[in-house]
mmCIF file of C-alpha atoms in Angstrom:
data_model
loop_
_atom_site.group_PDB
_atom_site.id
_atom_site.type_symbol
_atom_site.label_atom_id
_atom_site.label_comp_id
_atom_site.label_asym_id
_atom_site.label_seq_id
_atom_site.Cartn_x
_atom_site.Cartn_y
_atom_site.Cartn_z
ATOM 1 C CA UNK A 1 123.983 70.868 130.440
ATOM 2 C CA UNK A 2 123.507 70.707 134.117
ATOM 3 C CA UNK A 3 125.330 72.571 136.232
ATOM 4 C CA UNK A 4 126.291 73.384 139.698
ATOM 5 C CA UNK A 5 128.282 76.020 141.914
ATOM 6 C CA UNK A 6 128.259 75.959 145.320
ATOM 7 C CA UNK A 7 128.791 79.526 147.644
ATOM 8 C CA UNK A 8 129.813 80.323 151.193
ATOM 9 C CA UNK A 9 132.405 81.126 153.419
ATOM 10 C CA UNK A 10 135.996 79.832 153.596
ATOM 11 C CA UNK A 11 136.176 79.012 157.325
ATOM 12 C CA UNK A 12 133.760 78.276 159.808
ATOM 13 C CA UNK A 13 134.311 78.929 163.908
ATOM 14 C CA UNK A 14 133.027 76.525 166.320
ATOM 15 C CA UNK A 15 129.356 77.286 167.587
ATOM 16 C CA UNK A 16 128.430 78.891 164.582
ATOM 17 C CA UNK A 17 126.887 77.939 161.299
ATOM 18 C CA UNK A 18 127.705 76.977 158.475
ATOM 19 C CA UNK A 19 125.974 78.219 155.575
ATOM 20 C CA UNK A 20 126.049 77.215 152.281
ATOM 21 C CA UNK A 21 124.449 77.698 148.866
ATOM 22 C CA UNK A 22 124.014 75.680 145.244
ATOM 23 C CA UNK A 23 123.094 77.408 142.118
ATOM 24 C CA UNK A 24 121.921 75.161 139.550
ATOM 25 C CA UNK A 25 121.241 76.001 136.191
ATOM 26 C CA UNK A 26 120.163 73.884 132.814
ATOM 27 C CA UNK A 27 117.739 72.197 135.372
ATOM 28 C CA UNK A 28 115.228 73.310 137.566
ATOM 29 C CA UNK A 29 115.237 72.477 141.224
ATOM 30 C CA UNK A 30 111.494 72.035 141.218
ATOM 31 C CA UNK A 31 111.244 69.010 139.211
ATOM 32 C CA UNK A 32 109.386 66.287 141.174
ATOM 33 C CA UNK A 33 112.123 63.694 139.935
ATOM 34 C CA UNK A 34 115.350 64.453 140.913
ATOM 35 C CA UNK A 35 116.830 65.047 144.429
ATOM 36 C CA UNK A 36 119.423 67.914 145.290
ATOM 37 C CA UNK A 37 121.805 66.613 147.797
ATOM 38 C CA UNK A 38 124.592 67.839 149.948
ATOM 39 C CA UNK A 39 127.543 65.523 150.150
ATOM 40 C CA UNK A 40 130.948 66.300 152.183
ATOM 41 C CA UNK A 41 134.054 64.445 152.264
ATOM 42 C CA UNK A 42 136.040 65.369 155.677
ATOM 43 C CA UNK A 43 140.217 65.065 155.175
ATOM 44 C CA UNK A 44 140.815 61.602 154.950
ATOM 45 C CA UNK A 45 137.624 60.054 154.625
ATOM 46 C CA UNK A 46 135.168 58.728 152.080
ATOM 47 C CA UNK A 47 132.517 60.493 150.523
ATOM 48 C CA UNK A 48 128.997 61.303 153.190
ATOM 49 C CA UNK A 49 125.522 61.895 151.952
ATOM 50 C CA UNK A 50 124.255 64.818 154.057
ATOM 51 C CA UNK A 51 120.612 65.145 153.051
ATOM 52 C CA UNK A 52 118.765 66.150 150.163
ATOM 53 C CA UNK A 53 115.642 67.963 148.831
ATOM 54 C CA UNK A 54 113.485 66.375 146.560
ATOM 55 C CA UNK A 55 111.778 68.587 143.420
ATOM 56 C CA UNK A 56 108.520 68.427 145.335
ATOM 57 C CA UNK A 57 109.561 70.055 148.146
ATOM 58 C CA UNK A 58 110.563 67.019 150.720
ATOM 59 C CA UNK A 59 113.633 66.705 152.736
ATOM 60 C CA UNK A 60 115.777 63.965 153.586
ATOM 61 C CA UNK A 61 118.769 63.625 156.147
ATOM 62 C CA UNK A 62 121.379 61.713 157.043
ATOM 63 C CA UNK A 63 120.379 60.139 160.773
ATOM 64 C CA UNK A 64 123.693 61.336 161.947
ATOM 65 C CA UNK A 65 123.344 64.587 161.113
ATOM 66 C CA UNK A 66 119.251 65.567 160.839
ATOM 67 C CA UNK A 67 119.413 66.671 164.387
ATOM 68 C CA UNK A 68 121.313 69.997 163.214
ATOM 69 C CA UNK A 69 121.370 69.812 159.377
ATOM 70 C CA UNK A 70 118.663 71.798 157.718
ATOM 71 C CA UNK A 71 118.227 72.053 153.711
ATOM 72 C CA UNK A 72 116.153 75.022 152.168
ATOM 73 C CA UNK A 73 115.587 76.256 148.601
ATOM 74 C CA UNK A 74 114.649 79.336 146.950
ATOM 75 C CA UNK A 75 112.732 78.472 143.670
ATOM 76 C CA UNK A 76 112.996 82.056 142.520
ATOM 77 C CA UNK A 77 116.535 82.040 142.062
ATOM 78 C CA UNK A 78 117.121 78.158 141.590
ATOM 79 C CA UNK A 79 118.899 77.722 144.479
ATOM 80 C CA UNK A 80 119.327 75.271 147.188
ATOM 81 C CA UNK A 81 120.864 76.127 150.663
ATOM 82 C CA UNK A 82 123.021 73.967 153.610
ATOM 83 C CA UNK A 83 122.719 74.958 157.160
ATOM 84 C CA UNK A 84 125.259 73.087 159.963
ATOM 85 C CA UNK A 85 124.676 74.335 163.180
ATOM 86 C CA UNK A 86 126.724 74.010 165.977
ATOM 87 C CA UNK A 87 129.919 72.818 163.607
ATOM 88 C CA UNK A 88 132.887 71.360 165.586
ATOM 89 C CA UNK A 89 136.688 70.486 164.500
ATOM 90 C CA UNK A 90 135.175 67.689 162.945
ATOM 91 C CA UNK A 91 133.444 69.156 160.417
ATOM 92 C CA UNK A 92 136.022 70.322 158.269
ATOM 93 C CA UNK A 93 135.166 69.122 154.787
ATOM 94 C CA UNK A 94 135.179 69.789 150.975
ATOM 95 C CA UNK A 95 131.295 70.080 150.547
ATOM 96 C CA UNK A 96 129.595 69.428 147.325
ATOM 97 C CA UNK A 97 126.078 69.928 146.160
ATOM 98 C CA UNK A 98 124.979 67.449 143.630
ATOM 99 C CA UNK A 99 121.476 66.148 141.725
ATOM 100 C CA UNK A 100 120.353 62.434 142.680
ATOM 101 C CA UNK A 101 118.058 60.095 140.516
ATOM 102 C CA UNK A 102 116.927 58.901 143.356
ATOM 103 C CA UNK A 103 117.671 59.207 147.381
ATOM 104 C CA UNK A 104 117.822 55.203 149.599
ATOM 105 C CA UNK A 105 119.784 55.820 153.123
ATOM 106 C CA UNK A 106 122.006 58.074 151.644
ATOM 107 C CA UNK A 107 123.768 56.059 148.717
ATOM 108 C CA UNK A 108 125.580 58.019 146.781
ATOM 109 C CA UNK A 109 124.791 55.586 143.668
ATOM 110 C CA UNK A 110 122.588 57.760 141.357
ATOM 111 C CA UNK A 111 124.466 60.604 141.253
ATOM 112 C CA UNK A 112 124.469 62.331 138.011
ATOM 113 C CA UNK A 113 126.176 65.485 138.369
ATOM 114 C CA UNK A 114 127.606 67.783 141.174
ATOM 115 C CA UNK A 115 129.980 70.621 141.815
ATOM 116 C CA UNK A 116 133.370 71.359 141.978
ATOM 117 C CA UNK A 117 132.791 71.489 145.721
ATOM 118 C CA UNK A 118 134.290 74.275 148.513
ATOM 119 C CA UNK A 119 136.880 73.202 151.289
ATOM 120 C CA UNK A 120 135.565 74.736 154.313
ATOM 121 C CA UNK A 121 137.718 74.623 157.401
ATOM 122 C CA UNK A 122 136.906 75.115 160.937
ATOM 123 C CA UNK A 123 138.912 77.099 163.183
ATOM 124 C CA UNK A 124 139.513 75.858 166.560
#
């Protein structure tokens, strides 16, 4: 079966970045059909659709967030990678990485399997 572990620090300062990675295994993140996604959920609030990276290669962002958001993969080791820069108080989140059927404005409708996701605070 698919499955999915995200890895990165447990708190974030403000300025820096915020770095995160998703191991996948029983699937490879080079398949041309599927899109890995980063999705967050701040305290309080509903589930966000980040961005994602399609098997082929192609990224995808969230307009609110493209401007600093960055998503990377290493194909050797299966992994896909989450880069915030600049994070604020605001950003405080559980973050989840996740595999899409498909990616339209961010919906988080296809999703088919993610994480257990990591609570990363942000110190003020």
């Amino acid at each position: 079966q698919v499955q999915l572990q995200e890895s990165g620090p447990g708190l974030v300062k403000p300025s820096q970045t915020l770095s995160l990675t998703c191991t996948v295994s029983g699937a490879s993140i080079t398949a041309n059909n599927y899109y890995w996604s980063w999705i967050r959920q701040p305290p309080g609030k509903g589930l966000e659709c980040m961005g994602a990276i399609r098997g082929s290669g192609s990224t995808y962002y969230s307009p609110s967030l493209k401007s600093r958001t960055s998503i990377s993969r290493d194909t050797s080791k299966n992994q896909f990678t989450l880069q915030l820069t600049s994070v604020t108080p605001e950003d405080p989140a559980v973050y989840y990485c996740a595999r899409m059927a498909y990616y339209r404005g961010g919906s988080l409708g296809s999703l088919e399997y993610w994480g257990k996701g990591t609570l990363v605070p942000v110190s003020s």
